[in-house]
Coordinates of C-alpha atoms in Angstrom, one line a residue:
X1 CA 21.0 10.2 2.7
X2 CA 20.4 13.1 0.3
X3 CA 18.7 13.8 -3.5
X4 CA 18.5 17.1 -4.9
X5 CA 16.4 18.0 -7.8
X6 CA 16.5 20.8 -10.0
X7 CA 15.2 22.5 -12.7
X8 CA 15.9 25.5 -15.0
X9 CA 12.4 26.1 -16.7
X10 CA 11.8 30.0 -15.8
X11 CA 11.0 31.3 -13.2
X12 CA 12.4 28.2 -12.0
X13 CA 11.0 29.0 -8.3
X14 CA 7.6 27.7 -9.7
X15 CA 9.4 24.6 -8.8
X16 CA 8.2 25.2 -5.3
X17 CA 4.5 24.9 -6.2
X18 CA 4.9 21.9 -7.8
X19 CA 6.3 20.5 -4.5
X20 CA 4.0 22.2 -2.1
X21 CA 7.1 23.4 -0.3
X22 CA 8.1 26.9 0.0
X23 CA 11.8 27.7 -1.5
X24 CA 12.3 30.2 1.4
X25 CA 11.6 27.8 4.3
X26 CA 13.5 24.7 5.6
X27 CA 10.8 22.2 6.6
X28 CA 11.3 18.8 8.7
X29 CA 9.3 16.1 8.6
X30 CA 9.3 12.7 11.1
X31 CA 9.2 9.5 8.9
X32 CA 9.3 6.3 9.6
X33 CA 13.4 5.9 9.1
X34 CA 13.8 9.1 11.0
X35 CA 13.6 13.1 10.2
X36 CA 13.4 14.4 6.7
X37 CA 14.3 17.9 5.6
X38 CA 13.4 19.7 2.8
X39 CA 15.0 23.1 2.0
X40 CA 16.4 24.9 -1.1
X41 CA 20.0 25.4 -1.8
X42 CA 19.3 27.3 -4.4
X43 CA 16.2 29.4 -6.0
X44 CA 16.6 32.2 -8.3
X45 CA 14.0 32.1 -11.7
X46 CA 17.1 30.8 -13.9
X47 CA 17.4 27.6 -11.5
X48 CA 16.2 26.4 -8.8
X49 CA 17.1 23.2 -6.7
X50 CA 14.9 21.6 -3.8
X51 CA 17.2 19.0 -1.6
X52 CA 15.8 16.0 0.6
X53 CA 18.0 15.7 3.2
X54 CA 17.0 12.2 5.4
X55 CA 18.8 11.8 8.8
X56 CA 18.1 8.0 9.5
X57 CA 17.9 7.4 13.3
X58 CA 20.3 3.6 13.4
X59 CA 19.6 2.5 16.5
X60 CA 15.4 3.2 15.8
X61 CA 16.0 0.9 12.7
X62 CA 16.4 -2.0 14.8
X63 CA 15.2 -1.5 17.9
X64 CA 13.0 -4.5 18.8
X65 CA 13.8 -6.2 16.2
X66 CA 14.4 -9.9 16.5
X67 CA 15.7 -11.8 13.2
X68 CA 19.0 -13.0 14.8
X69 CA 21.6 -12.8 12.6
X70 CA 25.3 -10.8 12.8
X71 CA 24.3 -8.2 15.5
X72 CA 26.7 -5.8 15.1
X73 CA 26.1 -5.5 11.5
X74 CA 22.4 -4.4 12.4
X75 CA 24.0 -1.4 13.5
X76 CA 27.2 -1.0 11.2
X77 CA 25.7 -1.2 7.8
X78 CA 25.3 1.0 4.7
X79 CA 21.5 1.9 5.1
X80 CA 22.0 5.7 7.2
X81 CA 23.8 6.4 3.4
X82 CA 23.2 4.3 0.8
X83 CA 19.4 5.4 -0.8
X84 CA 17.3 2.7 -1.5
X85 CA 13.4 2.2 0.0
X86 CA 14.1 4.4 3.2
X87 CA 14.8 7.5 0.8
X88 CA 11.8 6.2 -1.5
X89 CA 9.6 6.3 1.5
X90 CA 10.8 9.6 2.6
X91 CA 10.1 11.2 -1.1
X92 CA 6.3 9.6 -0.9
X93 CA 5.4 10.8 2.1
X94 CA 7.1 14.4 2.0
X95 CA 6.1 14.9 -2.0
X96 CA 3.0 13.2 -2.1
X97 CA 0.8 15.6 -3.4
X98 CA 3.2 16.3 -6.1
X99 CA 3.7 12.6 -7.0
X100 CA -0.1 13.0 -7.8
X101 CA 0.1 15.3 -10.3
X102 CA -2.0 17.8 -8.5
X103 CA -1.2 22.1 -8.1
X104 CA -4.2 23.9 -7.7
X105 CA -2.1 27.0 -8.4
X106 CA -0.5 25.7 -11.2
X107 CA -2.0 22.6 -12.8
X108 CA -0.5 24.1 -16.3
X109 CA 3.0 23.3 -14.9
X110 CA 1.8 20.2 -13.1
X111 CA 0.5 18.9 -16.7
X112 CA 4.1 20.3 -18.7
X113 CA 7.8 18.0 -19.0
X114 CA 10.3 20.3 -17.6
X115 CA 14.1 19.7 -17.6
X116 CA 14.8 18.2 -14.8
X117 CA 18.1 16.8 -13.0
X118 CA 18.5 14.6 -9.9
X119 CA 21.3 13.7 -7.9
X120 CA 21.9 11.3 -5.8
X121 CA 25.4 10.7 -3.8
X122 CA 25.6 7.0 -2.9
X123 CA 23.3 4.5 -4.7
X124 CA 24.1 1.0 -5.5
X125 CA 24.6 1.6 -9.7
X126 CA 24.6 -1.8 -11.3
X127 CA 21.3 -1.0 -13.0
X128 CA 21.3 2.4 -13.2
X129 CA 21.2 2.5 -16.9
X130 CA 19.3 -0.2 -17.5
X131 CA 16.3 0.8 -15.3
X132 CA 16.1 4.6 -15.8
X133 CA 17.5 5.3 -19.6
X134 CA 14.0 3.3 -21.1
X135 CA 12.2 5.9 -19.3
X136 CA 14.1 8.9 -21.1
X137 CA 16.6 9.7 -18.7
X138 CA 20.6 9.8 -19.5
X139 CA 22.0 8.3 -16.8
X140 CA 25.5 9.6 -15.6
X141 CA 27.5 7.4 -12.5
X142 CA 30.4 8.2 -10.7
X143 CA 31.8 5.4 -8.4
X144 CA 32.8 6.1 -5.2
X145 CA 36.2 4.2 -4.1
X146 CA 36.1 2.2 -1.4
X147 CA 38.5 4.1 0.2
X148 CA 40.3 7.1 -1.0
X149 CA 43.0 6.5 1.3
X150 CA 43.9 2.9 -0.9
X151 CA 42.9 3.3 -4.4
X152 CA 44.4 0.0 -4.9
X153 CA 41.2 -1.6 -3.4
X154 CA 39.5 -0.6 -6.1
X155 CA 35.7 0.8 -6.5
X156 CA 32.5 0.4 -4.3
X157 CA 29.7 -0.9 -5.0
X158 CA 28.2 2.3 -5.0
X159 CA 28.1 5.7 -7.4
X160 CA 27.3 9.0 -7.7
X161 CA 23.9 8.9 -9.7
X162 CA 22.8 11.8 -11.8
X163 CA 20.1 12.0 -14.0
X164 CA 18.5 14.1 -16.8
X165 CA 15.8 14.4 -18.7
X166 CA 12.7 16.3 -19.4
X167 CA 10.0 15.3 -17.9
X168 CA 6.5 16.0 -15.6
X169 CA 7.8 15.9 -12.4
X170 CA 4.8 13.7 -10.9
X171 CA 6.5 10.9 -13.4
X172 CA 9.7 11.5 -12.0
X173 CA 8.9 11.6 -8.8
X174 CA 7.2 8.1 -9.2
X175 CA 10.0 6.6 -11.4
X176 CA 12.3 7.5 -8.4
X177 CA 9.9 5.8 -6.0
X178 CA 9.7 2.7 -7.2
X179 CA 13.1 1.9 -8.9
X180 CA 15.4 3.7 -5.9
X181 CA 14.3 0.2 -4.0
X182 CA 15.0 -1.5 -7.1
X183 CA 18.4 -0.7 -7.3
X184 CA 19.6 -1.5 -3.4
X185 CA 17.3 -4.6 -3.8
X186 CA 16.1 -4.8 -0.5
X187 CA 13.3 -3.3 1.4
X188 CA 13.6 -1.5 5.1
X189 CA 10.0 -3.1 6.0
X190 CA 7.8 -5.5 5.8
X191 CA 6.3 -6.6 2.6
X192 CA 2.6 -7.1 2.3
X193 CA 0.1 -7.8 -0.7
X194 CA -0.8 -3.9 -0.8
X195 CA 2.9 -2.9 -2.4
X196 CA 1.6 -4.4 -5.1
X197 CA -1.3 -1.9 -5.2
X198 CA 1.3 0.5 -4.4
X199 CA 3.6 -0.8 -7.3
X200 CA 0.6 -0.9 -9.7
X201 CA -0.3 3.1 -8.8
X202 CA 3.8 4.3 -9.0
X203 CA 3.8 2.7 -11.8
X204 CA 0.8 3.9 -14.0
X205 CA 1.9 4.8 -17.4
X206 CA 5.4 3.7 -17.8
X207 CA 6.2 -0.2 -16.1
X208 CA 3.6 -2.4 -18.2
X209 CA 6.3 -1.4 -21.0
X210 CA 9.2 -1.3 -19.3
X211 CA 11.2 -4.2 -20.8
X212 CA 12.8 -5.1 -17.1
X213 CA 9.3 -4.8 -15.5
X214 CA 9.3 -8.4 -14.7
X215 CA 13.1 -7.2 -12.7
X216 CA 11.3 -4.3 -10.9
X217 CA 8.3 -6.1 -9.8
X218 CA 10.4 -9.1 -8.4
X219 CA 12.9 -6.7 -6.5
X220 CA 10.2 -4.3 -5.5
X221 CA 8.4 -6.9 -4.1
X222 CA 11.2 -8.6 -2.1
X223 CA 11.1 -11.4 -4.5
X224 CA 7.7 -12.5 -2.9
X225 CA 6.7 -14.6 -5.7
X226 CA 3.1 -14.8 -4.8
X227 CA 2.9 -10.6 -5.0
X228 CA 5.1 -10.9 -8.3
X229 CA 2.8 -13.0 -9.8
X230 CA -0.1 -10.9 -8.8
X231 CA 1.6 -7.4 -10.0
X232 CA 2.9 -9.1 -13.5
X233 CA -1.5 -10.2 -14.3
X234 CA -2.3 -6.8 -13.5
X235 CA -0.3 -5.1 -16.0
X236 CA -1.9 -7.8 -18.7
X237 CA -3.0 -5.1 -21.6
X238 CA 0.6 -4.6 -21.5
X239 CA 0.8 -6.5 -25.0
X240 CA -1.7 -3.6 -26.2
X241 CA 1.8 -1.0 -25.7
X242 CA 3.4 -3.4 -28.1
X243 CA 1.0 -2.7 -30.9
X244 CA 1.7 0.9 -33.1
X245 CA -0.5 3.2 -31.9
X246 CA -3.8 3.3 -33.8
X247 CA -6.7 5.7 -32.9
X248 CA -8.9 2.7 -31.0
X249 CA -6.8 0.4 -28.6
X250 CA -6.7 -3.0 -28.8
X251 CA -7.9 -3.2 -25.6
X252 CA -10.8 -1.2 -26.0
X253 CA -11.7 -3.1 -29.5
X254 CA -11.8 -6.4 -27.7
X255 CA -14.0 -5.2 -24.6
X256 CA -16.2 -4.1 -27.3
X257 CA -16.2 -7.7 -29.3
X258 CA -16.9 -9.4 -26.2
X259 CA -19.9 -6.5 -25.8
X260 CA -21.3 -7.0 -28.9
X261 CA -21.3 -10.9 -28.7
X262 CA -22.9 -10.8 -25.2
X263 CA -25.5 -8.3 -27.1
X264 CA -26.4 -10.5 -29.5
X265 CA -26.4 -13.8 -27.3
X266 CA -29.2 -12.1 -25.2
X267 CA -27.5 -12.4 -22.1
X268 CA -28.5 -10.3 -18.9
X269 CA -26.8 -12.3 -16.2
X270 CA -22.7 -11.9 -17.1
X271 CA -20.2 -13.5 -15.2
X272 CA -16.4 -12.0 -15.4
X273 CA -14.2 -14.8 -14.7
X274 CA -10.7 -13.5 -14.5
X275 CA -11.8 -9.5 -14.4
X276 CA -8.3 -8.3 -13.2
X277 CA -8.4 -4.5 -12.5
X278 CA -12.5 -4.4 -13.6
X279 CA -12.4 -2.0 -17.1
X280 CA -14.8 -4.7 -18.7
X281 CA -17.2 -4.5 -15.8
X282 CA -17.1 -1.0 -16.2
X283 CA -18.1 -1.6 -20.1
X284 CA -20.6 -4.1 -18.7
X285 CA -22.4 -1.7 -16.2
X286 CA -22.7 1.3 -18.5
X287 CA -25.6 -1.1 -20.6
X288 CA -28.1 -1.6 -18.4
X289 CA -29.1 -4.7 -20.2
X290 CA -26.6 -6.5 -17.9
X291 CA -28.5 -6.9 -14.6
X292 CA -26.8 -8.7 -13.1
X293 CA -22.9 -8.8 -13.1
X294 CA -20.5 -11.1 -11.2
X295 CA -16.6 -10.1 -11.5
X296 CA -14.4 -13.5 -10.0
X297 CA -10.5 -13.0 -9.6
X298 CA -7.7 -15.0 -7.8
X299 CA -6.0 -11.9 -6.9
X300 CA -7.3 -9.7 -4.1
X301 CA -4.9 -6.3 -5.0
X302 CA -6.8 -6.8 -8.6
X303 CA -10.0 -6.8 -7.2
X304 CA -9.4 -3.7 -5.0
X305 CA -7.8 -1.9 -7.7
X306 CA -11.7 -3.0 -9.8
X307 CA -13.3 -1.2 -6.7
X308 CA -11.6 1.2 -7.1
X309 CA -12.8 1.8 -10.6
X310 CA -16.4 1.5 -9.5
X311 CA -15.7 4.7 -6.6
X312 CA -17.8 7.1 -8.8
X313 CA -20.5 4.5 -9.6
X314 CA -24.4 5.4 -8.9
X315 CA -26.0 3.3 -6.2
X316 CA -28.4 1.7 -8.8
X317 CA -25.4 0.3 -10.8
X318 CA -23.9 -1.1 -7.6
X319 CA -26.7 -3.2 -7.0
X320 CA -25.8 -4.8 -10.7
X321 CA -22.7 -5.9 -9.7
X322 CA -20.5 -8.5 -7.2
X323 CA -16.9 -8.9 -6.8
X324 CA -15.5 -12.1 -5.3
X325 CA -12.3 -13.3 -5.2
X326 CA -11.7 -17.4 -6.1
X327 CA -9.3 -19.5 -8.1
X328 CA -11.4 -20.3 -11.6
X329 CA -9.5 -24.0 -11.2
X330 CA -11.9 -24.9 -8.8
X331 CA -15.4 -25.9 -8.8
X332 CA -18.0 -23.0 -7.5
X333 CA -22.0 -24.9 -7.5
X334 CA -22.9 -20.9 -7.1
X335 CA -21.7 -20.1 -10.2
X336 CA -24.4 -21.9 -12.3
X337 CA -27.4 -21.0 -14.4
X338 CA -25.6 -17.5 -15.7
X339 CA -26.6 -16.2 -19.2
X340 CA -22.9 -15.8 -20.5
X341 CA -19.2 -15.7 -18.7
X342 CA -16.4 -14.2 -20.3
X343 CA -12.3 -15.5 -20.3
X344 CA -11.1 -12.1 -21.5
X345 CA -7.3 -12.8 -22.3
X346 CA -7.2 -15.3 -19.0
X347 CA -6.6 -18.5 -20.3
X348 CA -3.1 -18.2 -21.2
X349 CA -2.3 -17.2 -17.6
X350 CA -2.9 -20.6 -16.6
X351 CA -0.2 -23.6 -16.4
X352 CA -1.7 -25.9 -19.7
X353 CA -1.9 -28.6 -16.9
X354 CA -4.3 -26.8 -15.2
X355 CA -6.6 -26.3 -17.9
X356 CA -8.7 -29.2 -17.9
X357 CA -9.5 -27.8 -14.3
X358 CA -10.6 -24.4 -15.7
X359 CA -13.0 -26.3 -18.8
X360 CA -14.6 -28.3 -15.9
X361 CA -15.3 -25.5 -13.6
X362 CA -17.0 -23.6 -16.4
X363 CA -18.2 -25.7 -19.3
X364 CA -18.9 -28.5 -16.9
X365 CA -20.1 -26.8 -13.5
X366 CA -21.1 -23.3 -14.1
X367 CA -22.2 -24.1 -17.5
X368 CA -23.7 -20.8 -18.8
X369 CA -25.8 -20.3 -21.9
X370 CA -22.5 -18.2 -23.9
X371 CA -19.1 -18.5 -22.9
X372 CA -16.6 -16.2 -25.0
X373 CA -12.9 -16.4 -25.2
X374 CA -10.5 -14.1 -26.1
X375 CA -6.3 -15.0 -26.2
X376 CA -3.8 -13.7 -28.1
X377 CA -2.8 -14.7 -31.8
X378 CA 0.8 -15.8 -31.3
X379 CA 0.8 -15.4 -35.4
X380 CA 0.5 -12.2 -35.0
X381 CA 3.5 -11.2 -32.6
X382 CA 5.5 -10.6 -35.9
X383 CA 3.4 -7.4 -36.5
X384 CA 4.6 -6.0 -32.9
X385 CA 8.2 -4.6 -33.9
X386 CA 9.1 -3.9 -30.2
X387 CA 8.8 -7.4 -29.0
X388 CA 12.0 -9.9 -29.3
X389 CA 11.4 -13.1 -31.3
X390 CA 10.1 -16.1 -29.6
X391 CA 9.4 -14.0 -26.3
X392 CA 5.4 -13.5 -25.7
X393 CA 3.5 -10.2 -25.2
X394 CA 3.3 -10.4 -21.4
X395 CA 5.9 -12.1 -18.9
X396 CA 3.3 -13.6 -17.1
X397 CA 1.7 -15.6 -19.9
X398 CA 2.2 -19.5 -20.2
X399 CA 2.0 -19.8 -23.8
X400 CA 0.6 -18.1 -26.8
X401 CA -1.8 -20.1 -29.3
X402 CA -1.7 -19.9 -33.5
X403 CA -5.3 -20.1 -34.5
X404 CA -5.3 -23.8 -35.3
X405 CA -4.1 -24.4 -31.8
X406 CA -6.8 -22.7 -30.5
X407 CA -9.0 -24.1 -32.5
X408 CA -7.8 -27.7 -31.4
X409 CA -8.2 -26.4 -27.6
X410 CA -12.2 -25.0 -28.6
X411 CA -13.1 -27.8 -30.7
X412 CA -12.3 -30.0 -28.5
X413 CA -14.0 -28.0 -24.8
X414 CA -17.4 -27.8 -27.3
X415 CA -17.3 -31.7 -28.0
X416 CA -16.7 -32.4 -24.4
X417 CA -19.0 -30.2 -22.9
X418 CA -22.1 -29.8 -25.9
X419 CA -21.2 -26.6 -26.8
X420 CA -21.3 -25.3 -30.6
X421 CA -17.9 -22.8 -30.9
X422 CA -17.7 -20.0 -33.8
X423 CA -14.0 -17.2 -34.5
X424 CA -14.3 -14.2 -34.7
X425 CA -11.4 -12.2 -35.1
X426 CA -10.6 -8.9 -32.7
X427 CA -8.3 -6.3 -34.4
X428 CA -7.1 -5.8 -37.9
X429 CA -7.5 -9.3 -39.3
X430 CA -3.6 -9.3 -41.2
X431 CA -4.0 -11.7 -44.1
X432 CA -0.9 -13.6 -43.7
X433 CA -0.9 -13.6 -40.1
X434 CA -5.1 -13.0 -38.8
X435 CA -5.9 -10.4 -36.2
X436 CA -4.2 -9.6 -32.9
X437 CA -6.9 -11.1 -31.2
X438 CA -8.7 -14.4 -31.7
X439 CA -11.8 -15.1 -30.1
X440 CA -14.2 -18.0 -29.8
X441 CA -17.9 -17.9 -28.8
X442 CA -19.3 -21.0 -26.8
X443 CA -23.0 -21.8 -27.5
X444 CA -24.4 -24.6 -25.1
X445 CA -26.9 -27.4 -27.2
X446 CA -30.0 -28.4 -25.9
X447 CA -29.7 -31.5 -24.2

């Protein structure tokens, strides 16, 4: 199983401080498949090419193994040639420090797109285009015959993948990481809830707007629909990538209209509900008028990935804060007598059946002083020039409110549950089509 990479920004050998591998040493390395080499066919400063050469060992592949099946396919079988997750677990481990982004030597480079080209002898290519040429690449395949001897049988399944581009070879290196499993659709090992922290991190910057990201995440994934679920709500300010760029985020404008409507509620105990990956809590704990501050998700990968926001965090704003992980359908007695929670584009993750469970966990149970709600405009999608008519701004979403649904939804919680509800929009407010955002703030009546 072999890739080569090469590039022809001078002096090209730089190449090998961006990979942490010297271009006059052969290196080998013991994964998990096997033995991976690294050495340099060529390196000259007009080009230079790095190769990684993976020698799977068959019989370690299923040796103690015990899923039945066909067992003299377990041992004659494309995966010693084909590359798929073996080779992307090879290129992780052997370039990880160069998958970061990280030369101390040369950060410059590290920082700068370079023309790039990969090869790759045997992949399976149905996709090829469709997965790598969003991302910038051309895509180039050759397929491989099934058998020279008798071109009547026609072609493989396989090609000869090359790929161009210009790019920072971190990105590249990622891109290859997650979509080389994507292609063979099938993983070597075990899946477990942390590839989805693993997707989430490979994936930084370029699969919320991918436009087959709900493809990748499912294959990735091993079509664990529980971890697909999971990965697709953690790339939820994906719908911000649809918006033209503007110098404030949408993102960032709603966490500060939810801030500012906290502020002027009064509220000092703050509950999250639905915090995802934890940037409002972040916003929450850098005003220290939030003492206390709860974040509640269903997903545990989200809430690591919040922890892992809050790494750099003094001691004294750890104290402010809790993480929990529970379903928001369900009733939780500890949740009551809280100033304010926040639904920060949550509720149109949830199945509409479902909903009457959320407003009775929250307006009924918890029932805080302030509840504010944000959701998307569905009015507004028009304005977003990248995203297909009558599709919604984020795969996992259940549906996508006009204002006077919404407003049927809010008036109708507030009667229920003797709360007073105001809009407010978040974004540009568009006169034909209102803002972006539309958000509601719930104020509980005396009773």
């Amino acid at each position: 199983m072999l890739l080569t990479l090469t590039t022809t920004e001078r002096p090209a050998t730089d190449l090998g401080f961006l990979l942490h591998k010297h271009p006059d040493r052969a290196q080998s390395f013991p994964v998990a498949a096997g033995t991976a080499h690294v050495y340099y066919p060529r390196a000259d400063d007009d080009e230079c090419t790095v190769a990684l050469l993976l020698e799977i060992d068959p019989i370690g592949l299923v040796r103690g193994r015990q899923d039945g099946g066909f067992a003299l396919a377990q041992y004659v079988n494309d995966r010693p040639y084909a590359a798929g997750s073996m080779l992307a677990v090879a290129l992780g481990s052997v370039f990880r420090t160069a998958m970061t982004g990280r030369c101390d030597s040369r950060p410059d480079l590290a920082a700068r797109p370079i023309p790039l080209r990969i090869e790759i002898p045997a992949v399976p290519g149905d996709l090829a285009d469709r997965l790598f040429e969003p991302l910038g690449w051309t895509v180039d395949t050759e397929p491989i015959p099934l058998d020279p001897a008798f071109p009547d049988w026609g072609d493989s399944r396989y090609v000869t993948l090359t790929l161009t581009g210009t790019h920072r070879l971190a990105d590249a290196l990622k891109h290859l990481y997650v979509l080389l499993p994507v292609l063979d659709n099938g993983k070597h090992y075990w899946v477990s809830e942390d590839e989805v922290t693993k997707l989430l991190r490979a994936g930084d910057g370029w699969l919320a707007t991918h436009p087959d990201r709900r493809l990748i995440s499912d294959r990735y994934l091993a079509h664990q629909r529980a971890y697909v679920s999971t990965a697709l709500a953690q790339l939820a300010e994906s719908d911000d990538a649809l918006v033209t760029p503007v110098v404030e985020p949408l993102a960032r404008r709603r966490r500060a209209a939810v801030l500012a409507v906290l502020t002027d509620a009064g509220a000092h105990r703050v509950l999250d509900l639905g915090c995802g990956d934890g940037a409002l809590l972040r916003d929450l704990l850098a005003e220290p008028r939030f003492t206390e501050i709860v974040g509640i998700d269903v997903s545990a990968s989200a809430l690591a990935v919040a922890r892992k926001r809050l790494d750099r965090l003094t001691e004294r704003q750890l104290a402010r804060i809790t993480l929990r992980q529970s379903a928001l359908t369900y009733t939780d007695t500890t949740l009551t007598g809280y100033d304010a929670a926040v639904l920060m584009e949550v509720i149109e993750h949830i199945d509409p059946s479902r909903l009457r469970a959320l407003e009775r966990s929250v307006f009924g149970a918890a029932a805080p002083t302030t509840v504010v709600v944000t959701t998307p405009n569905a009015e507004h999608n028009v304005r977003f020039g990248t995203l297909p008519a009558g599709h919604f701004r984020h795969p996992d979403h259940r549906f996508e409110w006009t204002r006077a649904q919404f407003a049927e939804w809010a008036d109708a919680v507030a009667a229920r549950y003797s709360y007073q509800v105001r809009y407010l929009p978040v974004g540009d407010d568009d006169p034909e089509v209102g803002p972006p955002t539309q958000l509601a703030e719930f104020t509980r009546t005396a009773t």
